[in-house]
Coordinates of C-alpha atoms and ligand atoms in Angstrom, one line a residue:
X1 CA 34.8 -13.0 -5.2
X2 CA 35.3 -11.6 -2.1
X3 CA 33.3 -12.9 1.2
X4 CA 34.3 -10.4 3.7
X5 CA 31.6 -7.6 4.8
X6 CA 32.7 -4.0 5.0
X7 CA 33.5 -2.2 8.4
X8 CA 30.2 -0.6 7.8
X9 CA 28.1 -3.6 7.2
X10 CA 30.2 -5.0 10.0
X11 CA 29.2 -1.9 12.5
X12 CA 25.7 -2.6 10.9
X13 CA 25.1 -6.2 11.9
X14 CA 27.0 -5.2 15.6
X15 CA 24.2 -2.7 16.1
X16 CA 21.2 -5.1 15.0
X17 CA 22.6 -7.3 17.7
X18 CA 23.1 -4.9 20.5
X19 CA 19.4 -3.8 20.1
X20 CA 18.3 -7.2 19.5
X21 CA 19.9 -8.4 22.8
X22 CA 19.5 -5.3 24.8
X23 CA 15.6 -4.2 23.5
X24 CA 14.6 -7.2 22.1
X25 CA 15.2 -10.1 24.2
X26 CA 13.7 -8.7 27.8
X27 CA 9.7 -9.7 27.2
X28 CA 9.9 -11.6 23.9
X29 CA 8.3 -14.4 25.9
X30 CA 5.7 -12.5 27.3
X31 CA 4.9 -10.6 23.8
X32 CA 4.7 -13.8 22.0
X33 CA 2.5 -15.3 24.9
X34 CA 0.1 -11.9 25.0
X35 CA 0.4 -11.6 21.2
X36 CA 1.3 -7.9 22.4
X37 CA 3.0 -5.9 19.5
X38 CA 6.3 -4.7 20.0
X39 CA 5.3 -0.6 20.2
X40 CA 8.3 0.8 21.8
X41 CA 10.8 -1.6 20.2
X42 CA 9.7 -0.6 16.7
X43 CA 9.9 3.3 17.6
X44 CA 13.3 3.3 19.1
X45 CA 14.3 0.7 15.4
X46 CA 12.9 3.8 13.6
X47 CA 15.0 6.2 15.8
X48 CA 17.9 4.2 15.0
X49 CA 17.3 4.5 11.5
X50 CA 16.4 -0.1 11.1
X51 CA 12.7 1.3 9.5
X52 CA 13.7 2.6 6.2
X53 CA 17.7 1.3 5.8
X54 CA 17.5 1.2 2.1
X55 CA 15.3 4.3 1.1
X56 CA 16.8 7.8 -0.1
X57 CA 18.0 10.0 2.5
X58 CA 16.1 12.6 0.9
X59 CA 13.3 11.3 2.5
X60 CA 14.9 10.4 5.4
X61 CA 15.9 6.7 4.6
X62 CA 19.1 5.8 5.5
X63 CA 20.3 4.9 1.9
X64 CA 22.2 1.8 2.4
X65 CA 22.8 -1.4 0.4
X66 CA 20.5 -4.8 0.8
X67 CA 23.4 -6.8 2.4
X68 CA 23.0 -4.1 5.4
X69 CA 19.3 -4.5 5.5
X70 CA 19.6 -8.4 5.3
X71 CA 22.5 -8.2 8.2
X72 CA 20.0 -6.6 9.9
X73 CA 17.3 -8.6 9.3
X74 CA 19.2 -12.2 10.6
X75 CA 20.3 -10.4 13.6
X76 CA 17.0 -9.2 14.6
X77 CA 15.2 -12.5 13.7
X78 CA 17.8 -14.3 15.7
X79 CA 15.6 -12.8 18.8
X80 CA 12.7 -11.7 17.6
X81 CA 11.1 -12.8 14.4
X82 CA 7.6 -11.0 15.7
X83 CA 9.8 -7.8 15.6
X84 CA 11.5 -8.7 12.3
X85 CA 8.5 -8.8 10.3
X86 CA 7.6 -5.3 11.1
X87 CA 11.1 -4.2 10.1
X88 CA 10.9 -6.4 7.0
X89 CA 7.7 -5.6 5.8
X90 CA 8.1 -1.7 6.6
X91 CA 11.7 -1.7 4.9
X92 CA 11.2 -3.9 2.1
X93 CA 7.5 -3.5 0.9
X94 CA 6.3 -0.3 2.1
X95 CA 9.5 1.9 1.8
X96 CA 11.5 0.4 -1.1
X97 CA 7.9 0.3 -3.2
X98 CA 7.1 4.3 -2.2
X99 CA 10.6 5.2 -3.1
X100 CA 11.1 3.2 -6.0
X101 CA 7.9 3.8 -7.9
X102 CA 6.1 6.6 -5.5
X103 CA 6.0 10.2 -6.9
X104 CA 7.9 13.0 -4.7
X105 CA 4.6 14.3 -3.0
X106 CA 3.9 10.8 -2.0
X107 CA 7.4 10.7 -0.9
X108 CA 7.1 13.8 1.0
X109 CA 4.1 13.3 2.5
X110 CA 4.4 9.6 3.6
X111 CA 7.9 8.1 3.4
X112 CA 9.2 10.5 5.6
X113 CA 7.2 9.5 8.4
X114 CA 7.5 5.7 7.6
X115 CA 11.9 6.1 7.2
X116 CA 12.1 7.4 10.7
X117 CA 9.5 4.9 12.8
X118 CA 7.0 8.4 13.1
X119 CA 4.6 5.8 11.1
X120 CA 4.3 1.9 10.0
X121 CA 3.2 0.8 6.7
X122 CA 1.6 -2.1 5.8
X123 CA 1.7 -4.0 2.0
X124 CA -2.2 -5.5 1.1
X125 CA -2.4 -7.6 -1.4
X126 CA -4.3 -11.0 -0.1
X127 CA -7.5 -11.3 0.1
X128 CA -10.0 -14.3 0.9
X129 CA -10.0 -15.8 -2.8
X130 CA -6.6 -14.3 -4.0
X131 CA -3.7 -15.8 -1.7
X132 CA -1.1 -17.3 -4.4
X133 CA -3.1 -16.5 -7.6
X134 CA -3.0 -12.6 -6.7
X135 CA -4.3 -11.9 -9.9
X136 CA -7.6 -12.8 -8.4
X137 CA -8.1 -9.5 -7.0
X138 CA -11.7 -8.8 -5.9
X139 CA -10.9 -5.8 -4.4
X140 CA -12.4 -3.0 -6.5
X141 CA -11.4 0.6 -6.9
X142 CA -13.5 2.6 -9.2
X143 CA -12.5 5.9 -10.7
X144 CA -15.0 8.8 -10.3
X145 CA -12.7 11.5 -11.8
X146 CA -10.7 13.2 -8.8
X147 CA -10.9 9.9 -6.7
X148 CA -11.3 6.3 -6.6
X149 CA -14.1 4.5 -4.4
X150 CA -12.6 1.7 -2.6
X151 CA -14.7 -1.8 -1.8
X152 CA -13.5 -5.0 -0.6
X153 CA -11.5 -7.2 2.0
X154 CA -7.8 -7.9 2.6
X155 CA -6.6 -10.6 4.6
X156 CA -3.5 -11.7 6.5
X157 CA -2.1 -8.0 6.9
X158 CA 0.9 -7.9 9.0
X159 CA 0.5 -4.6 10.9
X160 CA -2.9 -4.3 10.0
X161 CA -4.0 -2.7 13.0
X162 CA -0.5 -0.8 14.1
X163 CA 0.1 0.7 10.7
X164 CA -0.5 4.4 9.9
X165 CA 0.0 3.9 6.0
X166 CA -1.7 0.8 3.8
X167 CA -0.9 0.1 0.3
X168 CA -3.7 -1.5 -1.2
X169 CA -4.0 -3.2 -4.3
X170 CA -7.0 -3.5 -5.9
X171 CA -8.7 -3.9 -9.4
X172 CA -9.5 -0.9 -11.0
X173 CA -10.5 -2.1 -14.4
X174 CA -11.9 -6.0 -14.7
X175 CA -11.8 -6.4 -18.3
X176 CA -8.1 -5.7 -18.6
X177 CA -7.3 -8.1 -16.0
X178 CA -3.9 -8.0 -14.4
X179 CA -3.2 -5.0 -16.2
X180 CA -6.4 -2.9 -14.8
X181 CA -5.1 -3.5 -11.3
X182 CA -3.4 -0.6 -9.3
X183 CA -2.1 0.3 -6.2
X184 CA -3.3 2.8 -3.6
X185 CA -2.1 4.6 -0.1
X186 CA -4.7 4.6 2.1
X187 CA -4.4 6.0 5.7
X188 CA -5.7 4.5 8.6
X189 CA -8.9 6.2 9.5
X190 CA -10.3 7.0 6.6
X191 CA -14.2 7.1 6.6
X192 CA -14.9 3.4 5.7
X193 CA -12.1 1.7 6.0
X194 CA -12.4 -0.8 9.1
X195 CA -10.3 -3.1 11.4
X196 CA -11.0 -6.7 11.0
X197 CA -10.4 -8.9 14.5
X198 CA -6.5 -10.0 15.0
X199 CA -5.8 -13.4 13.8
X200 CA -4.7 -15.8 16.8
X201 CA -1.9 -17.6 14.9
X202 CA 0.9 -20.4 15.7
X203 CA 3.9 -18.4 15.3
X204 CA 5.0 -14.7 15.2
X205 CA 2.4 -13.8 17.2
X206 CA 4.2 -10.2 18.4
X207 CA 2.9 -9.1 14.7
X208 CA -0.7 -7.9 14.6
X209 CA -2.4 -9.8 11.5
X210 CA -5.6 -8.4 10.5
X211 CA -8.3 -8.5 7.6
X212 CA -9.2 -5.2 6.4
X213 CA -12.7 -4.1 5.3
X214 CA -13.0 -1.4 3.0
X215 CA -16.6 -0.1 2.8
X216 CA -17.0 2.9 0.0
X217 CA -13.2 4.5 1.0
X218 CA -12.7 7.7 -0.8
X219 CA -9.2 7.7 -1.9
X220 CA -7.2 10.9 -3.5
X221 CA -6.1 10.0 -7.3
X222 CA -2.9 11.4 -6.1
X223 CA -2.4 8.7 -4.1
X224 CA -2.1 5.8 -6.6
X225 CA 1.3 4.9 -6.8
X226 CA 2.6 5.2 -10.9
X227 CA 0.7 4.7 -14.1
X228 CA -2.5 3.6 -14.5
X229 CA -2.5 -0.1 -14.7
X230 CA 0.8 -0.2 -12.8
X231 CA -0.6 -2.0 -9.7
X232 CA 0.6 -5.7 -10.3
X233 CA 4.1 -5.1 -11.4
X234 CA 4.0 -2.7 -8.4
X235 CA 3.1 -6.0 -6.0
X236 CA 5.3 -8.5 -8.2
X237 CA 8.7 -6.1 -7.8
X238 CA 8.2 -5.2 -4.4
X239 CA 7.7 -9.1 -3.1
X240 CA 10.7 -9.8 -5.5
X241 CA 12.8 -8.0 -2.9
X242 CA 10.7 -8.4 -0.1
X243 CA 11.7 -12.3 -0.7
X244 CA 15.5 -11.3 0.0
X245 CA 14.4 -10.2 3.9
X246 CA 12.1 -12.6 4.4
X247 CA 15.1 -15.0 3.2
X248 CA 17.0 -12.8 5.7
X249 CA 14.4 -13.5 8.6
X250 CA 14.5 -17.3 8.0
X251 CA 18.3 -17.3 7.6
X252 CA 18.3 -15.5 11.3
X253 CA 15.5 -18.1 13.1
X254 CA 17.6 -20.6 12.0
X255 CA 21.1 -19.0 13.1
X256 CA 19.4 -18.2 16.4
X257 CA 18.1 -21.4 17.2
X258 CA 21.6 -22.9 16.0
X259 CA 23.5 -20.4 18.7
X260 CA 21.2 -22.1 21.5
X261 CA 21.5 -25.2 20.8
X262 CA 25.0 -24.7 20.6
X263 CA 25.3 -23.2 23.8
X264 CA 23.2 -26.2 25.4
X265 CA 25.1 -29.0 24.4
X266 CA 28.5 -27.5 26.2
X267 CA 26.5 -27.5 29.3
X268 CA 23.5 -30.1 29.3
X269 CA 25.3 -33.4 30.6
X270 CA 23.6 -36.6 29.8
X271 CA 25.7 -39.8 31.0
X272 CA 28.7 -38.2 32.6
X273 CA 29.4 -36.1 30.1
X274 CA 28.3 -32.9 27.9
X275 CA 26.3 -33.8 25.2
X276 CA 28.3 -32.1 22.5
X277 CA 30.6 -35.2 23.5
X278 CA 28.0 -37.6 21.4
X279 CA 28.3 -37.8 18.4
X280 CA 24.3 -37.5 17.5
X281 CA 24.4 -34.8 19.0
X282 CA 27.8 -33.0 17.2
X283 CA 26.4 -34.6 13.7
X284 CA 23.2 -32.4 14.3
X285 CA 25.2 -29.3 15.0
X286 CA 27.6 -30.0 11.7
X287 CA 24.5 -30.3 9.7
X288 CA 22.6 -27.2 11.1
X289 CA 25.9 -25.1 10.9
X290 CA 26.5 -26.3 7.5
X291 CA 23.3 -25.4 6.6
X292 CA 23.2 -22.6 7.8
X293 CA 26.1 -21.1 5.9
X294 CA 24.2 -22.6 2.5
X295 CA 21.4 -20.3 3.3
X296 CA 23.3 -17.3 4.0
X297 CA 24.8 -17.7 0.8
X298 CA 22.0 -17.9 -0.8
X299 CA 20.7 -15.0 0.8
X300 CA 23.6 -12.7 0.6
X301 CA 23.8 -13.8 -3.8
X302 CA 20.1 -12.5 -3.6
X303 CA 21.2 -9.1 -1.4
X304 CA 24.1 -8.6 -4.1
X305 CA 22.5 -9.2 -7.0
X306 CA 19.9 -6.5 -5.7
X307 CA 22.7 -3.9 -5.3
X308 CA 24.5 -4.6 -8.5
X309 CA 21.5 -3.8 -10.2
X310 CA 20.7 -7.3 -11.6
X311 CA 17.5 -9.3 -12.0
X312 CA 16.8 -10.6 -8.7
X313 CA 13.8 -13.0 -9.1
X314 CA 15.6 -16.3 -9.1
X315 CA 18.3 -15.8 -6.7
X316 CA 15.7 -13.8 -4.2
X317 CA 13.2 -17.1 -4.8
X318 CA 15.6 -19.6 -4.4
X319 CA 17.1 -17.9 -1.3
X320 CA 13.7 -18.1 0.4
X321 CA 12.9 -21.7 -1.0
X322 CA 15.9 -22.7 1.0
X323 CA 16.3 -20.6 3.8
X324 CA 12.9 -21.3 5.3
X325 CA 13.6 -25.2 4.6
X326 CA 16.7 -24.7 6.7
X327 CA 14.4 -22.7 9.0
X328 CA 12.3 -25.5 9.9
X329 CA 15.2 -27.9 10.5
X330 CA 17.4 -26.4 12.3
X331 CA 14.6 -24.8 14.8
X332 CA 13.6 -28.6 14.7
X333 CA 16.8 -30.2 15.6
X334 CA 17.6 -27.2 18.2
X335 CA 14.2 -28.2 20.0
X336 CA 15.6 -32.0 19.6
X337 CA 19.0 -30.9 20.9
X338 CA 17.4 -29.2 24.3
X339 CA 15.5 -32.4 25.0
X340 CA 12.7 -31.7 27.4
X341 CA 13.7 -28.0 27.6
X342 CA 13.3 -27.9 24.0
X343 CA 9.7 -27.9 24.6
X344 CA 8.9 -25.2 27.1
X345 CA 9.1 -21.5 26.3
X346 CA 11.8 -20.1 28.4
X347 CA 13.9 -21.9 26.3
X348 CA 13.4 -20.0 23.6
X349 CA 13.9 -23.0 20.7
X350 CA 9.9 -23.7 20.3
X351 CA 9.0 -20.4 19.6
X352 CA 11.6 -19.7 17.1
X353 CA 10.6 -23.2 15.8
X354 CA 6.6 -21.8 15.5
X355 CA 8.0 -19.0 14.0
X356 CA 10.2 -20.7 11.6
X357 CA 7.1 -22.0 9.5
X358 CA 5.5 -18.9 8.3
X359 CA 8.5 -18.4 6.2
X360 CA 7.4 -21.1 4.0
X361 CA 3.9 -19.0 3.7
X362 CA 3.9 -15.6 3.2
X363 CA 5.4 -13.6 0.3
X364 CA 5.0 -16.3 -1.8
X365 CA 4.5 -20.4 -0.5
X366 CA 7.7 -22.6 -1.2
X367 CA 5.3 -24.4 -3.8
X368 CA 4.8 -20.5 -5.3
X369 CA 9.0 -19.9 -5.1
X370 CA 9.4 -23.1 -7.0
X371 CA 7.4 -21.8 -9.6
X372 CA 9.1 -18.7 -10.1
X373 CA 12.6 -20.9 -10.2
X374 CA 11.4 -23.3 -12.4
X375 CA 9.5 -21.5 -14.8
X376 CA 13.0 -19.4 -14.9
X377 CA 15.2 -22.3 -15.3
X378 CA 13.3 -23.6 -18.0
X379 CA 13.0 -20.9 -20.0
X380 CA 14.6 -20.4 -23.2
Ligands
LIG401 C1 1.0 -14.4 9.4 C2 0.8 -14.0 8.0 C3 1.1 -12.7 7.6 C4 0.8 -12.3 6.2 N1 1.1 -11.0 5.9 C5 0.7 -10.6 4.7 C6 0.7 -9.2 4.3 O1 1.3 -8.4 5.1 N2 0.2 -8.8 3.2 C7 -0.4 -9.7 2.3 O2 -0.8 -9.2 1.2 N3 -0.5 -11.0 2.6 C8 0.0 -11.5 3.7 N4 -0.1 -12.8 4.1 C9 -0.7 -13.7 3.1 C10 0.2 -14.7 2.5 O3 1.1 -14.1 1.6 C11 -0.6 -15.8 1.9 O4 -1.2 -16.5 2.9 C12 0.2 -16.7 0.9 O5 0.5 -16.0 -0.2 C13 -0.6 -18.0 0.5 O6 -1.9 -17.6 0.1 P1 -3.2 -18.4 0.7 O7 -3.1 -18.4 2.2 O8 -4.4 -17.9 0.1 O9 -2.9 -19.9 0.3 P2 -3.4 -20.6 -1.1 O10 -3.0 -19.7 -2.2 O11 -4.8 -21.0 -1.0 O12 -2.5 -21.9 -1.1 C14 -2.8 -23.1 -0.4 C15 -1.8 -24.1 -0.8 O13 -1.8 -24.4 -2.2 C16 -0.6 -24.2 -2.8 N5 -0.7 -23.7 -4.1 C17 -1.5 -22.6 -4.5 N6 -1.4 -22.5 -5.9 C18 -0.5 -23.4 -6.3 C19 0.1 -23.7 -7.6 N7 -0.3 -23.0 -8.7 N8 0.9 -24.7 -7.6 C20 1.3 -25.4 -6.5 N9 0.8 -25.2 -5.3 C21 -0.1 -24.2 -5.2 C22 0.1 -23.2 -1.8 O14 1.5 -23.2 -2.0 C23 -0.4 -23.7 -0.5 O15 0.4 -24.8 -0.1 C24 0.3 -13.2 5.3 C25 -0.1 -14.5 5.8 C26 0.2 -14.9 7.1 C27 -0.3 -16.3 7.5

């Protein structure tokens, strides 16, 4: 077993935190205050080629391995977890899922634009009544030969309103239940297809989150994405790895709260002395450091297990069971560590600390990870 990164993963995770420092730091206060997304940070990630890391360079991805996209992914979360999300989502979901299953015109056509930043994607899957049990799809897409007709509402999408590209999943025949569900591209704009207001939320809140309405949306047959029926395997596979970034991006809230907190108690001086001099204080930095390093493990078995071409499920579950848990402690005990400052925004700690939590929620609850693990564990 060998735990040392390549010079390429190495040059990888050096230019995630260049742009993360240099691009991403300047306003992250201000975005996360004006719930502003982060438009001209996302273009220049797609310029450098952070948009669609894993995808075929055929279609303009940048054909690397997971461990490079999950380097990535801590280092950027580290700053900004509002920007993150956009990279993870766009990367994981949108881009691995078109050029995994996608057919080459679909390729052509739309995962050219979304590899190089020219367009965002967004994954849509939740609605109202269908957040865990996804299977409850209400969302209905009815074949009338040359074309599906789209109805229904999607909730919670992250880039809902900045995305160009939507992947939509929706029922196409009830009776056959998980299997008569498919998955569509839909492009922003189309006739019926409508913008639902921007959720005002806790954490994250550089990442535009929107319901969608689709009212009678005309969509191509060309764009469903594989076989007929395909739709749910299409969701569960893709949030399989999407699990590994969003791993990733709790693994790098964590790591960037750590380095602050760090920092802080060499300087902060409570009763003649720095406070890394009591031990409370070092104990908490032992634990988050240790912790720390248990996630990254975790997420890095996932990432390998992904590139060697083995089943992914359980290591990419249990990698996001633990690192949001870490997540939420360590931003915790960083807010702790900073006393007073912990608590105001120009310290940075509380935000990464609201941000931590939505790692335990989306692309699948902790409760929904444990599942997966234990249902794996106990099988036969
Ligand atoms: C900021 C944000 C961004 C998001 N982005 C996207 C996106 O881009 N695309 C998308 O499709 N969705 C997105 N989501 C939706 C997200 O994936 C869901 O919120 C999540 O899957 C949980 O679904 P729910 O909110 O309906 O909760 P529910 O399913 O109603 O769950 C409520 C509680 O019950 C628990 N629970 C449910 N079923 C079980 C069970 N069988 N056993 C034990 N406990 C259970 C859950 O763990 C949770 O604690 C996003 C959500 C948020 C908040």
């Amino acid at each position: 077993m060998d735990f040392k990164l390549t010079e390429e993963h190495e040059m990888i995770r050096q230019a995630a935190k260049d742009f993360a420092k240099n691009e991403l730091l300047p306003g992250v206060v201000e975005r996360d205050n004006k719930q502003e997304f982060p438009t001209e940070q996302i273009k220049k990630l797609g310029e450098l080629g952070f948009m669609g890391m894993m995808a075929n360079p055929e279609y303009g991805g940048g054909g690397m391995d997971t461990v490079s996209y999950v380097l990535a992914m801590e280092e950027l979360s580290k700053i900004d977890a509002s920007a993150s999300v956009v990279v993870s989502v766009n990367n994981s979901l949108v881009c691995w899922g078109l050029d995994t299953y996608g057919n080459h015109e679909q390729k052509e056509k739309y995962l050219t634009k979304l590899t190089s930043g020219e367009a965002i994607g967004a994954f849509c899957l939740s609605e109202p009544e269908a957040g865990s049990d996804a299977t409850s799809q209400k969302t209905t897409a009815i074949d009338h030969g040359d074309h599906y007709i789209l109805n229904g509402t999607k909730n919670w999408i992250t880039n809902g309103n900045s995305a160009d590209y939507h992947l939509v999943i929706a029922q196409t025949d009830r009776e056959k239940k998980h299997r008569g569900i498919n998955a569509f591209i839909v492009e922003k704009g189309w006739e019926g297809f409508e913008i639902g207001p921007k959720e005002d939320k806790m954490g994250i809140r550089g990442s535009d989150t929107h319901s969608l309405i689709f009212n009678d949306v005309k969509v191509p047959k060309e764009n469903r994405i594989g076989e007929d029926g395909f739709g749910f395997k299409f969701a569960m596979k893709t949030l399989s790895g999407g699990r590994i970034g969003i791993a990733a991006q709790a693994l790098g809230i964590a790591a960037g709260a750590y380095e602050l907190a760090l920092e802080y108690s060499k300087t902060r001086k409570a009763f003649g002395t720095e406070i890394k001099n009591h031990q409370a204080i070092a104990f908490k930095l032992a634990d988050m450091h240790t912790q720390i390093e248990a996630a990254r493990l975790l997420v890095m078995k996932a990432a390998v297990d992904k590139d060697n071409g083995d089943n992914y499920d359980l290591s990419g579950a249990m990698a996001k069971l633990y690192a949001s848990q870490v997540a939420m402690d360590v931003t915790t005990e960083a807010v702790q560590v900073h006393g007073g400052n912990g608590y105001v925004k120009e310290y940075h700690v509380e935000r990464l600390m609201r941000d931590a939590k939505i790692t335990q929620i989306y692309e699948g609850t902790s409760e929904i990870q444990k599942i997966v693990i234990s249902r794996t564990i106990l099988q036969d």
